Tab-separated table of C-alpha atoms in Angstrom:
chain	number	residue	atom	x	y	z
A	1	MET	CA	137.783	73.412	170.511
A	2	ARG	CA	140.000	76.293	169.564
A	3	ASN	CA	142.643	76.217	166.859
A	4	PHE	CA	145.585	73.982	167.582
A	5	SER	CA	146.836	73.248	164.097
A	6	LEU	CA	149.005	76.201	163.428
A	7	ARG	CA	152.652	76.235	164.605
A	8	ASN	CA	155.321	78.951	164.628
A	9	THR	CA	152.786	81.856	164.838
A	10	VAL	CA	155.460	84.547	165.044
A	11	TRP	CA	154.354	87.505	162.926
A	12	ARG	CA	156.743	87.775	159.928
A	13	ASN	CA	154.396	89.505	157.279
A	14	ARG	CA	151.652	90.946	159.458
A	15	GLY	CA	148.414	91.291	157.641
A	16	HIS	CA	149.567	89.087	154.847
A	17	GLU	CA	150.429	85.717	156.570
A	18	PHE	CA	147.839	83.749	154.639
A	19	ASP	CA	147.707	85.600	151.324
A	20	TRP	CA	149.496	82.872	149.526
A	21	LEU	CA	147.348	80.086	151.019
A	22	ALA	CA	144.056	81.842	150.371
A	23	GLY	CA	144.864	82.316	146.790
A	24	ASN	CA	145.141	78.598	146.362
A	25	ILE	CA	142.338	77.120	148.635
A	26	PHE	CA	139.689	79.763	147.417
A	27	ALA	CA	140.522	79.382	143.686
A	28	PRO	CA	137.382	78.783	141.548
A	29	ASP	CA	138.266	75.254	140.750
A	30	LYS	CA	138.470	73.980	144.357
A	31	ASN	CA	135.913	71.676	145.883
A	32	TYR	CA	135.358	71.229	149.622
A	33	ILE	CA	134.919	67.966	151.430
A	34	VAL	CA	133.444	68.371	154.886
A	35	VAL	CA	134.333	65.284	157.229
A	36	GLY	CA	133.119	64.628	160.800
A	37	ASN	CA	130.125	63.277	162.459
A	38	LYS	CA	126.574	64.377	161.294
A	39	LYS	CA	126.003	66.907	164.206
A	40	GLU	CA	129.405	68.595	163.764
A	41	ASN	CA	128.973	68.793	160.006
A	42	GLU	CA	125.507	70.412	160.402
A	43	LEU	CA	126.714	72.965	162.909
A	44	PHE	CA	129.533	73.966	160.608
A	45	LEU	CA	127.375	74.195	157.537
A	46	MET	CA	124.863	76.495	159.310
A	47	GLN	CA	127.592	79.059	159.683
A	48	MET	CA	128.565	78.911	156.084
A	49	ASP	CA	127.068	80.780	152.981
A	50	LYS	CA	125.344	79.259	149.986
A	51	PRO	CA	128.317	79.583	147.504
A	52	PHE	CA	130.396	77.427	149.873
A	53	ILE	CA	127.532	74.912	150.423
A	54	ASN	CA	127.094	74.650	146.662
A	55	ARG	CA	130.806	73.748	146.121
A	56	SER	CA	131.064	71.301	149.149
A	57	PHE	CA	130.449	67.524	149.557
A	58	ILE	CA	129.457	66.009	152.927
A	59	LEU	CA	131.335	62.947	153.796
A	60	SER	CA	130.095	60.580	156.526
A	61	GLU	CA	132.523	58.932	158.899
A	62	ASP	CA	132.339	55.692	157.221
A	63	GLU	CA	133.001	56.906	153.603
A	64	GLY	CA	136.226	56.783	151.771
A	65	ILE	CA	137.918	59.427	149.900
A	66	GLY	CA	140.823	59.550	147.390
A	67	PHE	CA	143.222	62.309	146.745
A	68	LYS	CA	142.487	64.976	144.103
A	69	GLU	CA	144.496	68.153	143.680
A	70	ASN	CA	141.469	70.456	143.421
A	71	GLN	CA	139.960	69.042	146.761
A	72	ILE	CA	140.228	70.690	150.164
A	73	ILE	CA	139.155	68.783	153.292
A	74	ILE	CA	137.673	70.515	156.363
A	75	CYS	CA	137.504	68.537	159.518
A	76	THR	CA	134.571	69.596	161.894
A	77	ALA	CA	135.743	67.394	164.797
A	78	TRP	CA	135.535	69.290	168.067
A	79	GLU	CA	137.681	66.927	170.036
A	80	ARG	CA	141.440	67.059	169.560
A	81	GLU	CA	141.770	63.249	169.435
A	82	GLU	CA	139.261	63.014	166.673
A	83	TYR	CA	140.759	65.791	164.673
A	84	ASP	CA	144.366	64.164	165.018
A	85	ARG	CA	142.997	60.921	163.824
A	86	SER	CA	141.671	62.582	160.703
A	87	VAL	CA	144.896	64.313	160.028
A	88	ARG	CA	146.755	60.935	160.124
A	89	LYS	CA	144.163	59.281	157.913
A	90	TYR	CA	144.134	61.891	155.198
A	91	SER	CA	147.772	62.790	155.326
A	92	LYS	CA	148.448	59.091	154.216
A	93	LEU	CA	146.423	60.014	151.128
A	94	GLY	CA	148.517	63.073	150.264
A	95	TYR	CA	146.497	65.820	152.021
A	96	VAL	CA	148.740	68.467	153.917
A	97	GLU	CA	147.591	70.054	157.128
A	98	ASN	CA	146.881	73.768	156.821
A	99	GLU	CA	147.333	73.678	153.010
A	100	THR	CA	144.744	71.054	151.757
A	101	LEU	CA	143.365	69.875	155.111
A	102	PHE	CA	142.066	72.150	157.847
A	103	PRO	CA	140.379	72.276	161.154
A	104	PHE	CA	136.974	73.919	160.549
A	105	GLU	CA	137.852	77.011	162.814
A	106	VAL	CA	140.968	77.936	160.606
A	107	PHE	CA	139.135	77.308	157.385
A	108	LYS	CA	136.015	79.346	158.464
A	109	ILE	CA	137.813	82.368	159.535
A	110	LEU	CA	140.008	82.502	156.482
A	111	TYR	CA	136.882	82.065	154.341
A	112	ASP	CA	135.002	84.757	156.174
A	113	VAL	CA	137.874	87.221	155.668
A	114	TYR	CA	139.247	86.378	152.236
A	115	VAL	CA	135.984	85.548	150.462
A	116	ASN	CA	133.476	87.668	152.192
A	117	ASN	CA	135.511	90.435	153.826
A	118	LYS	CA	133.919	89.644	157.199
A	119	ILE	CA	135.634	89.209	160.541
A	120	LYS	CA	133.566	86.765	162.639
A	121	LEU	CA	134.917	85.738	166.208
A	122	ASP	CA	133.863	82.653	168.005
A	123	ARG	CA	133.888	83.601	171.659
A	124	ILE	CA	134.550	86.787	173.642
A	125	GLU	CA	134.342	87.125	177.402
A	126	ILE	CA	133.580	90.466	179.163
A	127	PHE	CA	134.586	90.833	182.739
A	128	LEU	CA	131.944	92.629	185.034
A	129	THR	CA	132.970	92.285	188.429
A	130	SER	CA	135.375	90.412	190.927
A	131	CYS	CA	132.451	89.953	193.447
A	132	CYS	CA	131.556	86.320	193.963
A	133	THR	CA	129.634	84.024	196.351
A	134	LEU	CA	132.616	81.528	196.203
A	135	ASN	CA	136.308	81.607	196.983
A	136	CYS	CA	137.751	78.851	194.819
A	137	GLU	CA	141.339	78.077	195.436
A	138	LYS	CA	142.313	77.589	191.801
A	139	CYS	CA	139.952	80.020	190.219
A	140	ILE	CA	140.931	80.594	186.670
A	141	ALA	CA	140.069	84.276	187.155
A	142	PHE	CA	142.099	84.553	190.330
A	143	ILE	CA	139.242	86.093	192.321
A	144	PRO	CA	140.612	85.295	195.746
A	145	TYR	CA	143.708	87.396	194.937
A	146	TYR	CA	141.857	90.731	194.498
A	147	LYS	CA	142.900	93.104	197.213
A	148	LYS	CA	139.537	94.870	196.919
A	149	PRO	CA	136.334	94.242	195.041
A	150	LYS	CA	136.228	95.512	191.453
A	151	ILE	CA	133.032	96.580	189.671
A	152	VAL	CA	133.567	97.675	185.986
A	153	PRO	CA	131.809	100.941	185.303
A	154	LEU	CA	128.690	100.623	182.932
A	155	GLN	CA	129.879	103.271	180.684
A	156	GLN	CA	133.162	101.438	180.137
A	157	LEU	CA	131.344	98.357	179.105
A	158	LYS	CA	129.061	100.320	176.731
A	159	ASP	CA	132.143	102.035	175.186
A	160	ASP	CA	133.826	98.622	174.754
A	161	ALA	CA	130.823	97.260	172.989
A	162	ASP	CA	130.842	100.296	170.580
A	163	ILE	CA	134.626	99.895	169.844
A	164	LEU	CA	134.222	96.166	169.522
A	165	PHE	CA	131.321	95.992	167.093
A	166	GLU	CA	132.661	98.997	165.082
A	167	LYS	CA	135.326	96.615	163.725
A	168	VAL	CA	133.955	93.075	164.235
A	169	ASP	CA	131.147	91.883	162.071
A	170	TYR	CA	129.838	89.156	164.262
A	171	VAL	CA	130.454	87.371	167.690
A	172	SER	CA	128.999	83.916	168.008
A	173	LYS	CA	129.120	83.766	171.886
A	174	LEU	CA	129.519	86.852	173.987
A	175	LYS	CA	129.844	85.739	177.579
A	176	ILE	CA	129.632	88.152	180.447
A	177	LEU	CA	130.992	87.082	183.790
A	178	GLY	CA	132.875	87.762	186.909
A	179	GLY	CA	133.373	86.664	189.539
A	180	GLU	CA	129.652	85.920	189.677
A	181	GLY	CA	127.923	87.565	186.696
A	182	LEU	CA	124.652	87.879	188.462
A	183	LEU	CA	126.082	90.139	191.096
A	184	TYR	CA	126.908	92.801	188.706
A	185	PRO	CA	124.714	95.761	189.715
A	186	TYR	CA	124.134	97.149	186.216
A	187	LEU	CA	123.635	93.798	184.582
A	188	ILE	CA	120.156	94.620	183.212
A	189	GLU	CA	121.169	97.930	181.736
A	190	TYR	CA	124.248	96.425	180.126
A	191	VAL	CA	122.504	93.559	178.501
A	192	ASP	CA	119.696	95.837	177.240
A	193	TYR	CA	122.356	98.000	175.708
A	194	LEU	CA	124.025	95.083	173.878
A	195	HIS	CA	120.713	93.596	172.678
A	196	SER	CA	119.257	96.974	171.480
A	197	ASN	CA	122.307	98.115	169.525
A	198	TYR	CA	124.066	94.826	168.523
A	199	GLU	CA	121.439	92.077	168.427
A	200	GLU	CA	122.246	91.226	164.760
A	201	LYS	CA	126.039	90.924	165.454
A	202	ILE	CA	125.783	88.493	168.392
A	203	GLY	CA	124.913	84.842	168.110
A	204	SER	CA	124.157	84.520	171.880
A	205	ILE	CA	124.628	86.607	174.977
A	206	ARG	CA	125.560	84.373	177.907
A	207	ILE	CA	125.820	85.146	181.623
A	208	GLY	CA	128.263	83.217	183.633
A	209	THR	CA	127.013	82.106	187.010
A	210	ASN	CA	127.936	79.478	189.568
A	211	GLY	CA	124.445	78.256	190.547
A	212	THR	CA	124.536	79.773	194.134
A	213	VAL	CA	122.688	82.982	193.166
A	214	PHE	CA	119.037	83.032	192.465
A	215	PRO	CA	118.088	85.360	189.505
A	216	ASN	CA	115.362	87.786	190.375
A	217	GLU	CA	112.241	88.524	188.390
A	218	ALA	CA	113.756	91.543	186.606
A	219	VAL	CA	116.858	89.571	185.497
A	220	LEU	CA	114.874	86.657	184.329
A	221	GLU	CA	112.521	88.974	182.332
A	222	MET	CA	115.598	90.566	180.767
A	223	CYS	CA	116.957	87.142	179.916
A	224	ARG	CA	113.772	86.082	178.248
A	225	LYS	CA	113.290	89.425	176.386
A	226	CYS	CA	116.941	89.541	175.087
A	227	ASN	CA	117.302	85.747	174.527
A	228	VAL	CA	120.147	85.481	177.142
A	229	ILE	CA	121.539	81.954	178.012
A	230	LEU	CA	122.483	81.325	181.616
A	231	ASP	CA	125.761	79.450	181.702
A	232	ILE	CA	125.560	77.724	185.010
A	233	SER	CA	128.668	76.029	186.390
A	234	ASP	CA	127.656	72.839	188.347
A	235	TYR	CA	129.493	72.956	191.634
A	236	THR	CA	127.124	70.643	193.560
A	237	CYS	CA	129.828	68.404	194.607
A	238	ALA	CA	132.072	71.234	195.828
A	239	VAL	CA	129.549	73.373	197.590
A	240	PRO	CA	126.317	71.293	198.099
A	241	ASN	CA	125.217	73.559	200.862
A	242	MET	CA	125.327	76.613	198.738
A	243	CYS	CA	124.352	75.139	195.267
A	244	MET	CA	120.741	76.016	194.049
A	245	LEU	CA	121.156	74.425	190.732
A	246	ASP	CA	117.881	72.593	190.517
A	247	ASP	CA	115.878	75.620	191.810
A	248	VAL	CA	117.573	77.935	189.300
A	249	LYS	CA	116.930	75.515	186.351
A	250	GLU	CA	113.233	75.284	187.454
A	251	ILE	CA	112.611	78.971	187.642
A	252	CYS	CA	114.357	79.521	184.328
A	253	LYS	CA	112.355	76.977	182.628
A	254	ALA	CA	109.122	78.688	184.003
A	255	HIS	CA	110.380	82.039	182.590
A	256	GLU	CA	111.489	80.537	179.267
A	257	VAL	CA	115.070	81.270	179.917
A	258	GLU	CA	117.609	78.967	178.318
A	259	VAL	CA	120.255	77.389	180.616
A	260	ASP	CA	123.496	75.628	179.679
A	261	ILE	CA	125.038	73.469	182.394
A	262	LYS	CA	128.741	73.358	182.589
A	263	ARG	CA	131.332	71.322	184.501
A	264	THR	CA	129.276	68.490	185.672
A	265	ASP	CA	131.721	65.675	186.628
A	266	GLU	CA	134.557	67.763	185.452
A	267	GLN	CA	137.936	68.262	187.049
A	268	TRP	CA	139.849	71.556	186.974
A	269	LEU	CA	143.398	72.048	185.855
A	270	ASP	CA	145.937	73.599	188.265
A	271	MET	CA	147.427	76.233	186.210
A	272	GLY	CA	150.034	76.795	188.892
A	273	PHE	CA	150.060	80.601	188.829
A	274	PRO	CA	150.788	82.583	191.102
A	275	ASN	CA	151.738	80.204	193.705
A	276	SER	CA	153.665	77.448	192.103
A	277	LEU	CA	155.267	78.580	188.810
A	278	PRO	CA	156.284	76.083	186.230
A	279	GLU	CA	160.040	75.669	185.299
A	280	GLU	CA	161.534	78.287	183.045
A	281	LYS	CA	161.120	77.622	179.364
A	282	THR	CA	163.254	78.445	176.337
A	283	GLU	CA	161.444	80.478	173.443
A	284	GLU	CA	160.940	77.210	171.447
A	285	GLU	CA	159.404	75.536	174.603
A	286	LEU	CA	157.057	78.555	175.118
A	287	LYS	CA	155.797	78.245	171.556
A	288	GLU	CA	155.281	74.464	171.801
A	289	HIS	CA	153.462	75.185	175.213
A	290	PHE	CA	151.226	77.888	173.530
A	291	TYR	CA	150.408	75.436	170.639
A	292	LYS	CA	149.427	72.735	173.087
A	293	CYS	CA	147.391	74.979	175.332
A	294	ALA	CA	145.209	76.570	172.409
A	295	MET	CA	143.485	78.818	175.040
A	296	PHE	CA	139.800	78.773	174.133
A	297	CYS	CA	138.653	82.106	175.485
A	298	ARG	CA	139.527	85.803	174.622
A	299	GLN	CA	138.837	88.913	176.824
A	300	PHE	CA	137.812	92.326	175.640
A	301	SER	CA	138.418	95.348	178.023
A	302	LYS	CA	139.256	99.024	177.416
A	303	GLY	CA	139.472	98.380	173.728
A	304	LYS	CA	141.988	95.626	174.139
A	305	TYR	CA	141.512	92.111	172.814
A	306	TYR	CA	143.412	89.650	175.030
A	307	PHE	CA	144.225	86.353	173.571
A	308	CYS	CA	144.115	84.542	176.965
A	309	CYS	CA	141.456	85.283	179.542
A	310	SER	CA	143.733	84.167	182.348
A	311	ASN	CA	146.408	86.433	181.248
A	312	PHE	CA	143.887	89.291	181.426
A	313	SER	CA	142.579	88.080	184.861
A	314	ALA	CA	146.191	88.082	186.209
A	315	ILE	CA	146.692	91.681	185.121
A	316	CYS	CA	143.263	92.761	186.421
A	317	ALA	CA	144.062	91.290	189.796
A	318	GLU	CA	147.424	93.097	189.729
A	319	LEU	CA	149.346	89.812	189.759
A	320	PHE	CA	151.025	90.084	186.262
A	321	LEU	CA	152.294	93.028	184.255
A	322	GLU	CA	150.654	93.867	181.046
A	323	ASP	CA	152.554	93.385	177.811
A	324	GLU	CA	151.640	94.753	174.308
A	325	ASN	CA	152.455	91.328	172.968
A	326	ASP	CA	149.489	89.792	174.751
A	327	TYR	CA	146.655	91.864	173.381
A	328	PHE	CA	145.376	93.158	170.080
A	329	ASP	CA	144.641	96.991	170.378
A	330	PHE	CA	141.314	98.041	168.911
A	331	ASN	CA	142.281	101.732	169.709
A	332	LYS	CA	144.684	101.663	166.788
A	333	GLU	CA	144.014	101.254	162.929
A	334	PHE	CA	144.210	97.588	161.781
A	335	THR	CA	142.899	95.312	158.951
A	336	LYS	CA	140.719	92.456	159.211
A	337	LYS	CA	143.464	90.172	158.121
A	338	GLU	CA	145.598	91.356	161.040
A	339	LEU	CA	142.887	90.567	163.499
A	340	MET	CA	142.151	87.253	161.931
A	341	GLU	CA	145.956	86.298	162.249
A	342	TYR	CA	145.819	87.344	165.856
A	343	GLU	CA	142.806	85.267	166.370
A	344	LEU	CA	144.740	82.330	165.024
A	345	GLY	CA	147.525	82.903	167.490
A	346	TYR	CA	149.817	85.134	165.704
A	347	SER	CA	151.889	87.808	167.734
A	348	ARG	CA	155.273	89.269	168.015
A	349	LEU	CA	156.638	86.402	170.053
A	350	GLY	CA	154.413	83.620	168.851
A	351	HIS	CA	153.134	82.919	172.434
A	352	THR	CA	151.841	85.127	175.302
A	353	THR	CA	154.209	86.353	177.963
A	354	PHE	CA	151.857	84.595	180.467
A	355	CYS	CA	152.785	81.314	178.976
A	356	GLY	CA	155.991	81.584	180.999
A	357	VAL	CA	154.208	81.453	184.361
A	358	CYS	CA	151.272	79.252	183.600
A	359	ARG	CA	150.980	75.474	183.220
A	360	GLY	CA	148.328	75.805	180.576
A	361	CYS	CA	144.635	75.435	180.105
A	362	SER	CA	144.386	72.141	178.112
A	363	GLU	CA	145.230	68.562	179.034
A	364	GLU	CA	147.794	68.437	176.121
A	365	ALA	CA	149.689	71.173	177.912
A	366	ASN	CA	148.825	70.487	181.658
A	367	ASP	CA	148.247	67.197	183.507
A	368	MET	CA	147.733	68.664	186.824
A	369	HIS	CA	144.123	67.745	187.627
A	370	ILE	CA	142.400	69.029	190.723
A	371	PRO	CA	138.945	68.940	192.272
A	372	VAL	CA	136.455	71.560	190.957
A	373	ALA	CA	135.704	74.750	192.965
A	374	ARG	CA	137.733	73.747	196.211
A	375	GLN	CA	137.042	76.442	198.658
A	376	ILE	CA	139.516	78.378	200.858
A	377	ASN	CA	138.670	80.517	203.843
A	378	LYS	CA	138.075	84.224	202.865
């Protein structure tokens, strides 16, 4: 889940959009009620500090709660339907969304910045190469549209890491990918650099792979040493003759390398771009589309933090023009509050310019389901 509770995210008071709110919800007299299932609550609390935990009360799904002016509710539900159900339930008692009732992601980043002066980001993707063993018709990274293979120089990746972690205190998930992540020729050197220099600032380093490439001994040893997780997309149904998922899982287990299997029994969403663009939208419709999409992944490249990874991919494939509205520039001076606001969706327009050509990356915004990893002839 990424934030989908904030509407009208046009910057009007950049760097101070939440000052009034933070002064209220972090006042000394406030108590915090954490609601959700046991696992989600535990995951949330693992990320919070002792002062918060000492002021919080954990509420199971079956317990009731009344309204008190000094209480703040934090909902830890990952699924939008569950979160919306909590909003309806507690709104009837007098709690107000984004004032006294928050999704955990919004509350947490506000707490990190306003209470602890830390900027902690959930997930960042780093593009390595357009080289891939597959040629998926509806690839979210638009790999089939690259006119020639692209391999990002190792020095650029190292420079980006230095720029990123000079300003950011922590990244929960740093995912490096392509294309096919295991085809990047400097993969070991890059991961070694990340692990050697920024281990304490990264929750997990993940390599995106499609299960058609067998990691060699050197890569497996690097993954074990650096605690890297292989994020393997399960495309068994789409390319059964190429998929080596079981073999890859087996050798990873033998080398004590963690794997995380994605997309089993999943459908993709047809984002439309670049072949079948959606109807033109008004500014209000674009803001609503952005709110419903709640794009889950960010991209960092050349010191620029792109809100939407598909937006970045379209630019990288030379299919879409770059716009300053669509990225946060780490090459300029900024405050942690400004970056926090951008992470929560704030920008000059209140949406990305790419929203005008994309159907969206969530089922709330886009109902065009398609088979996973359908191949086209190269």
